[in-house]
CSV table of C-alpha atoms in Angstrom, one decimal:
chain,number,residue,atom,x,y,z
B,198,GLU,CA,-25.1,51.4,-47.7
B,199,THR,CA,-21.7,52.9,-47.0
B,200,GLU,CA,-20.4,49.5,-46.0
B,201,LYS,CA,-21.2,48.1,-49.4
B,202,VAL,CA,-20.0,50.9,-51.7
B,203,GLY,CA,-17.1,52.0,-49.6
B,204,LYS,CA,-17.9,55.7,-49.5
B,205,THR,CA,-20.7,58.2,-48.6
B,206,ASP,CA,-22.2,60.3,-51.3
B,207,LEU,CA,-21.4,64.0,-50.7
B,208,HIS,CA,-25.1,64.9,-50.9
B,209,CYS,CA,-25.6,62.7,-47.8
B,210,VAL,CA,-22.9,64.7,-46.0
B,211,TYR,CA,-24.0,68.3,-47.0
B,212,ASP,CA,-27.6,68.6,-48.0
B,213,LEU,CA,-29.6,65.4,-47.7
B,214,ASP,CA,-30.7,63.0,-45.0
B,215,CYS,CA,-29.8,59.8,-46.7
B,216,PHE,CA,-32.0,57.6,-44.6
B,217,PRO,CA,-35.4,56.3,-45.9
B,218,ALA,CA,-38.3,58.4,-44.7
B,219,ALA,CA,-40.7,55.6,-45.6
B,220,ILE,CA,-40.7,52.1,-47.2
B,221,LEU,CA,-43.5,51.6,-49.6
B,222,SER,CA,-44.7,48.6,-51.6
B,223,TYR,CA,-46.1,49.2,-55.1
B,224,GLU,CA,-48.3,46.1,-54.8
B,225,LYS,CA,-49.7,47.2,-51.4
B,226,LEU,CA,-50.3,50.7,-52.8
B,227,ARG,CA,-52.4,49.1,-55.6
B,228,ASP,CA,-54.2,46.8,-53.2
B,229,PRO,CA,-57.5,48.5,-52.0
B,230,THR,CA,-57.1,46.8,-48.6
B,231,THR,CA,-53.7,48.3,-47.9
B,232,GLY,CA,-53.5,51.3,-50.3
B,233,VAL,CA,-54.9,53.8,-47.8
B,234,GLU,CA,-52.2,52.9,-45.3
B,235,GLN,CA,-49.5,53.3,-47.9
B,236,MET,CA,-51.0,56.7,-49.0
B,237,THR,CA,-51.0,57.8,-45.4
B,238,MET,CA,-47.3,57.0,-45.1
B,239,ILE,CA,-46.7,59.2,-48.1
B,240,ALA,CA,-48.8,62.0,-46.6
B,241,ASP,CA,-46.9,61.8,-43.3
B,242,VAL,CA,-43.6,62.3,-45.2
B,243,LEU,CA,-44.8,65.2,-47.2
B,244,GLU,CA,-46.6,67.0,-44.3
B,245,GLY,CA,-44.9,70.3,-43.5
B,246,LYS,CA,-42.6,70.3,-46.5
B,247,PRO,CA,-42.2,73.6,-48.3
B,248,MET,CA,-44.8,74.2,-51.0
B,249,MET,CA,-46.6,71.0,-50.2
B,250,THR,CA,-50.3,70.9,-49.3
B,251,VAL,CA,-51.5,67.6,-47.8
B,252,ILE,CA,-55.2,66.8,-47.5
B,253,ASP,CA,-56.7,65.9,-44.1
B,254,ARG,CA,-56.0,62.3,-43.1
B,255,THR,CA,-59.7,61.5,-42.8
B,256,SER,CA,-60.1,62.3,-46.5
B,257,ILE,CA,-57.4,60.0,-47.8
B,258,ASP,CA,-59.6,56.9,-47.7
B,259,CYS,CA,-62.3,58.6,-49.8
B,260,VAL,CA,-59.9,60.1,-52.3
B,261,TYR,CA,-58.0,56.9,-52.7
B,262,HIS,CA,-61.0,54.7,-53.4
B,263,GLU,CA,-62.8,57.3,-55.6
B,264,THR,CA,-59.7,57.6,-57.7
B,265,TRP,CA,-59.6,53.9,-58.4
B,266,THR,CA,-63.4,53.8,-59.0
B,267,HIS,CA,-63.2,56.5,-61.7
B,268,ALA,CA,-59.8,55.7,-63.1
B,269,PRO,CA,-59.6,54.5,-66.7
B,270,PHE,CA,-59.6,50.7,-67.0
B,271,PRO,CA,-57.5,48.8,-67.6
B,272,SER,CA,-54.8,50.8,-65.7
B,273,ASN,CA,-51.5,51.2,-67.4
B,274,ASP,CA,-49.0,49.1,-65.5
B,275,ASN,CA,-47.0,48.9,-68.7
B,276,ARG,CA,-45.6,52.4,-68.1
B,277,ASN,CA,-42.9,52.6,-70.8
B,278,ASN,CA,-45.5,51.5,-73.4
B,279,ASN,CA,-43.0,49.0,-74.8
B,280,GLY,CA,-42.9,46.0,-72.5
B,281,PRO,CA,-45.3,43.1,-71.9
B,282,THR,CA,-48.7,43.9,-70.5
B,283,ALA,CA,-49.1,40.8,-68.4
B,284,GLU,CA,-47.0,39.5,-65.6
B,285,ASN,CA,-46.5,36.1,-67.3
B,286,ALA,CA,-45.5,37.6,-70.6
B,287,TYR,CA,-41.9,38.0,-69.6
B,288,GLY,CA,-41.3,34.2,-69.7
B,289,PHE,CA,-38.5,34.1,-67.2
B,290,THR,CA,-36.5,30.8,-67.1
B,291,HIS,CA,-36.2,28.6,-64.1
B,292,GLU,CA,-32.6,29.7,-63.8
B,293,GLN,CA,-33.5,33.3,-63.8
B,294,MET,CA,-36.2,32.8,-61.2
B,295,LEU,CA,-33.6,31.1,-58.9
B,296,HIS,CA,-31.3,34.1,-59.4
B,297,PHE,CA,-34.1,36.5,-58.5
B,298,ASN,CA,-34.8,34.4,-55.4
B,299,THR,CA,-31.1,34.4,-54.4
B,300,SER,CA,-30.7,38.1,-54.9
B,301,LEU,CA,-33.8,38.9,-52.8
B,302,THR,CA,-32.7,36.5,-50.1
B,303,ASN,CA,-29.3,38.2,-49.9
B,304,LEU,CA,-31.0,41.6,-49.7
B,305,ARG,CA,-33.3,40.3,-46.9
B,306,ASN,CA,-30.4,39.0,-44.9
B,307,GLN,CA,-28.6,42.3,-45.3
B,308,TYR,CA,-31.5,44.3,-43.8
B,309,SER,CA,-32.4,41.9,-41.1
B,310,THR,CA,-29.0,42.0,-39.2
B,311,GLY,CA,-27.0,44.6,-37.4
B,312,HIS,CA,-28.6,48.0,-36.7
B,313,TRP,CA,-31.3,47.2,-39.2
B,314,ALA,CA,-32.7,44.3,-37.1
B,315,THR,CA,-34.4,46.8,-34.7
B,316,ASN,CA,-35.0,49.6,-37.1
B,317,GLN,CA,-38.6,50.1,-38.1
B,318,ARG,CA,-37.8,50.9,-41.8
B,319,GLY,CA,-35.6,47.8,-42.0
B,320,ILE,CA,-38.3,45.6,-40.5
B,321,GLN,CA,-40.8,47.0,-43.1
B,322,LEU,CA,-38.4,46.3,-45.9
B,323,VAL,CA,-37.7,42.8,-44.7
B,324,GLY,CA,-41.5,42.1,-44.6
B,325,TYR,CA,-41.9,43.2,-48.2
B,326,LEU,CA,-39.0,41.1,-49.3
B,327,ASP,CA,-40.3,38.1,-47.5
B,328,GLU,CA,-43.5,38.4,-49.5
B,329,TYR,CA,-41.6,38.7,-52.8
B,330,ILE,CA,-39.5,35.7,-51.9
B,331,ALA,CA,-42.6,33.6,-51.0
B,332,ASP,CA,-44.2,34.5,-54.3
B,333,ILE,CA,-41.1,33.7,-56.4
B,334,SER,CA,-40.5,30.5,-54.5
B,335,GLN,CA,-44.1,29.4,-55.3
B,336,GLU,CA,-43.6,30.2,-58.9
B,337,ILE,CA,-40.4,28.1,-59.0
B,338,VAL,CA,-42.3,25.2,-57.5
B,339,GLU,CA,-45.0,25.5,-60.1
B,340,MET,CA,-42.4,25.7,-62.9
B,341,GLY,CA,-41.2,22.2,-61.9
B,342,ASP,CA,-37.9,20.6,-62.7
B,343,PRO,CA,-36.5,22.2,-65.9
B,344,GLY,CA,-34.3,19.2,-66.6
B,345,PRO,CA,-30.7,19.4,-67.8
B,346,THR,CA,-29.5,22.6,-69.5
B,347,MET,CA,-29.7,22.3,-73.3
B,348,ALA,CA,-26.4,22.4,-75.2
B,349,PRO,CA,-25.8,25.6,-77.2
B,350,ASN,CA,-27.0,25.3,-80.8
B,351,ALA,CA,-26.7,27.5,-83.9
B,352,GLN,CA,-30.4,27.5,-84.6
B,353,HIS,CA,-31.2,29.1,-81.2
B,354,ARG,CA,-28.7,31.9,-82.0
B,355,ARG,CA,-30.2,32.4,-85.4
B,356,GLU,CA,-33.6,32.8,-83.7
B,357,LEU,CA,-32.2,35.4,-81.4
B,358,VAL,CA,-30.9,37.3,-84.4
B,359,GLN,CA,-34.3,37.2,-86.1
B,360,TRP,CA,-35.9,38.4,-82.9
B,361,TYR,CA,-33.4,41.3,-82.6
B,362,THR,CA,-34.0,42.2,-86.2
B,363,SER,CA,-37.7,42.2,-85.7
B,364,LEU,CA,-37.2,45.0,-83.1
B,365,GLY,CA,-35.8,47.2,-85.8
B,366,ARG,CA,-32.2,46.9,-84.8
B,367,GLY,CA,-31.1,45.3,-88.1
B,368,ASN,CA,-27.7,43.8,-88.4
B,369,ARG,CA,-26.3,46.2,-85.9
B,370,TYR,CA,-23.8,43.6,-84.7
B,371,ASP,CA,-22.9,42.1,-88.0
B,372,LYS,CA,-19.4,40.8,-87.9
B,373,ALA,CA,-18.0,43.1,-90.5
B,374,LYS,CA,-19.4,46.2,-88.7
B,375,VAL,CA,-18.1,45.1,-85.3
B,376,GLN,CA,-14.6,44.3,-86.7
B,377,ALA,CA,-14.4,48.0,-87.8
B,378,LEU,CA,-14.9,49.1,-84.2
B,379,GLY,CA,-11.2,48.6,-83.3
B,380,MET,CA,-10.8,48.1,-79.6
B,381,TYR,CA,-14.3,46.8,-79.1
B,382,TRP,CA,-13.7,44.0,-81.6
B,383,ALA,CA,-10.8,42.7,-79.5
B,384,LYS,CA,-13.1,42.3,-76.6
B,385,VAL,CA,-15.9,40.4,-78.4
B,386,GLU,CA,-14.0,38.5,-81.1
B,387,HIS,CA,-14.2,35.3,-79.2
B,388,LEU,CA,-18.0,35.4,-79.2
B,389,TYR,CA,-18.1,35.5,-83.0
B,390,GLU,CA,-15.6,32.6,-83.2
B,391,ALA,CA,-17.8,30.6,-80.9
B,392,LEU,CA,-20.8,31.3,-83.1
B,393,GLU,CA,-19.0,30.3,-86.2
B,394,THR,CA,-17.8,27.1,-84.6
B,395,LEU,CA,-21.4,26.2,-83.8
B,396,GLY,CA,-22.8,26.9,-87.2
B,397,GLY,CA,-21.4,29.7,-89.3
B,398,ASN,CA,-22.6,33.3,-89.6
B,399,PRO,CA,-25.9,33.6,-87.6
B,400,TYR,CA,-27.0,36.5,-89.9
B,401,GLU,CA,-26.8,34.3,-93.0
B,402,GLY,CA,-30.1,34.0,-94.8
B,403,ILE,CA,-31.7,36.8,-92.7
B,404,ASN,CA,-33.0,40.0,-94.2
B,405,THR,CA,-31.4,42.6,-91.9
B,406,THR,CA,-32.2,45.7,-94.0
B,407,VAL,CA,-33.9,48.4,-91.9
B,408,GLU,CA,-35.5,51.4,-93.4
B,409,PRO,CA,-34.8,54.5,-91.4
B,410,SER,CA,-37.9,56.4,-90.1
B,411,ALA,CA,-35.9,59.6,-90.0
B,412,PRO,CA,-32.3,60.7,-90.2
B,413,PHE,CA,-30.7,61.6,-86.8
B,414,VAL,CA,-27.7,63.6,-85.8
B,415,GLY,CA,-24.4,61.7,-86.3
B,416,ALA,CA,-25.9,59.2,-88.7
B,417,SER,CA,-26.1,58.5,-92.3
B,418,SER,CA,-29.6,59.0,-93.8
B,419,GLU,CA,-29.0,56.2,-96.2
B,420,SER,CA,-28.0,53.5,-93.6
B,421,ASN,CA,-29.3,54.9,-90.4
B,422,VAL,CA,-26.1,53.8,-88.6
B,423,PRO,CA,-23.6,56.0,-86.8
B,424,TYR,CA,-20.7,57.3,-88.8
B,425,GLU,CA,-17.5,55.4,-88.1
């Protein structure tokens, strides 16, 4: 939106039509009851484009359902092969869910006013956003009242360090190392002071040694950290 960013990308001026050709929903694309409609929208956009061959519309229904019938199961929604495989594995907090809801509501309000109010693409987007807002609102209700926010404690921060170490990041943010980063240290020094006030060095007593799997450019093969 040019009103939001304050300027128009040059590609939109010279070589692109920076207006959505279609608004799709991943969930609706996966849903057998709405997937064919979503695939047809994609076909309509690609029809007539250079080097694009689009099958006959009457065949989309068959191809869509046969693809799902013979696709490997379970399907890989975890596309980066690194994140949680189930929707509830993320464990979002009540506060985070409220933030999601607020952000989606603001986006919905943005695309339901002005020239978007009567624009078909805007109407489609608002419809999808309404569904997301309804889902998140229901999850917030099911989560119940989280109660008062817990006061910061040193043990929680130690657990975060242990978790970060378990990912193979080691003591990447050890105080001594960060202090050697000059200008960066000046920006984060207060964070370390707060940790020490709450309970000393959060790395104390934690094995943060990480064996390198292979040396990489710009790093020491002994420590697997970038040269300073």
